[in-house]
C-alpha cells in the first residue's frame, strides 16, 4: 500500500521538465522585465530577466499565470509559454 503513493509521486516528478519562455508586450514587442510567472498548481514562481526570458519547472499541461505591473495578467498552458504576448492594462 505504501508503494503506490511513492510510484505516483515518482511518475509526477518525471513528467515535469523545464519550460522556458519569453514575455513581451503585445503592443510594442519589447521584453517585459520582472514579470512574475507562477505555476498555478503549486504557487511556485519565477521572475523574467532583463530580456523577458524565464524558466520554470512544470509539466507541459500545467497552467502558468503571468503578471507584471502595467499589463493585464494572463494564464496559459506551460507548453504554450514559449512566447507570451502581454496586453497593456488600459487603466
mmCIF file of C-alpha atoms in Angstrom:
data_model
loop_
_atom_site.group_PDB
_atom_site.id
_atom_site.type_symbol
_atom_site.label_atom_id
_atom_site.label_comp_id
_atom_site.label_asym_id
_atom_site.label_seq_id
_atom_site.Cartn_x
_atom_site.Cartn_y
_atom_site.Cartn_z
ATOM 1 C CA UNK A 1 0.000 0.000 0.000
ATOM 2 C CA UNK A 2 2.784 2.471 0.755
ATOM 3 C CA UNK A 3 4.459 1.694 -2.530
ATOM 4 C CA UNK A 4 1.591 3.063 -4.668
ATOM 5 C CA UNK A 5 1.875 6.690 -3.460
ATOM 6 C CA UNK A 6 5.643 6.582 -3.957
ATOM 7 C CA UNK A 7 5.244 5.321 -7.507
ATOM 8 C CA UNK A 8 2.677 8.026 -8.255
ATOM 9 C CA UNK A 9 4.933 10.774 -6.893
ATOM 10 C CA UNK A 10 7.841 9.418 -8.898
ATOM 11 C CA UNK A 11 5.766 9.453 -12.097
ATOM 12 C CA UNK A 12 4.629 13.028 -11.475
ATOM 13 C CA UNK A 13 8.177 14.242 -10.882
ATOM 14 C CA UNK A 14 9.370 12.669 -14.110
ATOM 15 C CA UNK A 15 6.560 14.341 -16.053
ATOM 16 C CA UNK A 16 7.889 17.778 -15.132
ATOM 17 C CA UNK A 17 10.571 19.448 -17.171
ATOM 18 C CA UNK A 18 11.925 22.936 -17.532
ATOM 19 C CA UNK A 19 9.552 25.080 -19.552
ATOM 20 C CA UNK A 20 11.161 28.219 -20.907
ATOM 21 C CA UNK A 21 9.567 31.234 -22.444
ATOM 22 C CA UNK A 22 9.756 34.888 -23.319
ATOM 23 C CA UNK A 23 7.368 37.566 -22.040
ATOM 24 C CA UNK A 24 6.834 40.517 -24.384
ATOM 25 C CA UNK A 25 4.478 43.458 -24.689
ATOM 26 C CA UNK A 26 1.680 42.748 -27.159
ATOM 27 C CA UNK A 27 1.713 46.391 -28.258
ATOM 28 C CA UNK A 28 5.445 47.008 -28.752
ATOM 29 C CA UNK A 29 7.018 43.530 -28.873
ATOM 30 C CA UNK A 30 9.557 44.667 -26.285
ATOM 31 C CA UNK A 31 10.597 42.253 -23.496
ATOM 32 C CA UNK A 32 8.762 42.567 -20.178
ATOM 33 C CA UNK A 33 11.404 42.627 -17.437
ATOM 34 C CA UNK A 34 10.371 41.451 -13.972
ATOM 35 C CA UNK A 35 7.174 39.641 -14.975
ATOM 36 C CA UNK A 36 6.085 37.093 -12.372
ATOM 37 C CA UNK A 37 5.494 33.619 -13.832
ATOM 38 C CA UNK A 38 3.595 31.411 -11.363
ATOM 39 C CA UNK A 39 2.798 27.703 -11.594
ATOM 40 C CA UNK A 40 -0.914 27.690 -10.705
ATOM 41 C CA UNK A 41 -0.892 24.160 -9.244
ATOM 42 C CA UNK A 42 1.875 24.804 -6.691
ATOM 43 C CA UNK A 43 2.235 28.567 -6.385
ATOM 44 C CA UNK A 44 5.948 28.323 -7.260
ATOM 45 C CA UNK A 45 7.045 31.466 -9.067
ATOM 46 C CA UNK A 46 9.976 32.822 -11.053
ATOM 47 C CA UNK A 47 10.679 36.283 -12.492
ATOM 48 C CA UNK A 48 11.531 37.095 -16.104
ATOM 49 C CA UNK A 49 15.007 38.524 -16.685
ATOM 50 C CA UNK A 50 16.018 41.757 -18.454
ATOM 51 C CA UNK A 51 15.304 40.132 -21.819
ATOM 52 C CA UNK A 52 11.872 38.861 -20.716
ATOM 53 C CA UNK A 53 13.108 35.242 -20.529
ATOM 54 C CA UNK A 54 12.120 32.766 -17.821
ATOM 55 C CA UNK A 55 12.486 29.063 -16.984
ATOM 56 C CA UNK A 56 10.106 27.186 -14.661
ATOM 57 C CA UNK A 57 9.815 23.501 -13.765
ATOM 58 C CA UNK A 58 6.367 22.427 -14.945
ATOM 59 C CA UNK A 59 4.570 19.687 -16.802
ATOM 60 C CA UNK A 60 3.526 20.761 -20.322
ATOM 61 C CA UNK A 61 -0.174 20.666 -19.377
ATOM 62 C CA UNK A 62 0.285 22.747 -16.192
ATOM 63 C CA UNK A 63 -1.205 26.235 -16.165
ATOM 64 C CA UNK A 64 1.032 29.208 -15.507
ATOM 65 C CA UNK A 65 -0.085 32.711 -14.635
ATOM 66 C CA UNK A 66 1.972 35.644 -15.895
ATOM 67 C CA UNK A 67 1.618 39.089 -14.364
ATOM 68 C CA UNK A 68 3.532 42.373 -14.488
ATOM 69 C CA UNK A 69 2.925 45.954 -13.454
ATOM 70 C CA UNK A 70 1.130 47.835 -16.216
ATOM 71 C CA UNK A 71 -0.052 44.685 -18.012
ATOM 72 C CA UNK A 72 -3.166 42.511 -17.833
ATOM 73 C CA UNK A 73 -2.450 39.108 -16.219
ATOM 74 C CA UNK A 74 -2.580 36.022 -18.443
ATOM 75 C CA UNK A 75 -2.973 32.304 -17.747
ATOM 76 C CA UNK A 76 -1.593 29.870 -20.338
ATOM 77 C CA UNK A 77 -0.533 26.235 -20.554
ATOM 78 C CA UNK A 78 3.181 25.760 -19.845
ATOM 79 C CA UNK A 79 3.637 24.088 -23.241
ATOM 80 C CA UNK A 80 2.335 27.281 -24.900
ATOM 81 C CA UNK A 81 4.599 29.643 -22.935
ATOM 82 C CA UNK A 82 7.450 29.915 -25.460
ATOM 83 C CA UNK A 83 6.189 33.363 -26.473
ATOM 84 C CA UNK A 84 3.768 35.220 -24.204
ATOM 85 C CA UNK A 85 2.402 38.497 -25.528
ATOM 86 C CA UNK A 86 1.026 40.586 -22.648
ATOM 87 C CA UNK A 87 -1.568 43.272 -23.354
ATOM 88 C CA UNK A 88 -1.074 46.640 -21.643
ATOM 89 C CA UNK A 89 -3.546 47.365 -18.853
ATOM 90 C CA UNK A 90 -5.632 50.346 -20.052
ATOM 91 C CA UNK A 91 -6.205 51.652 -16.526
#
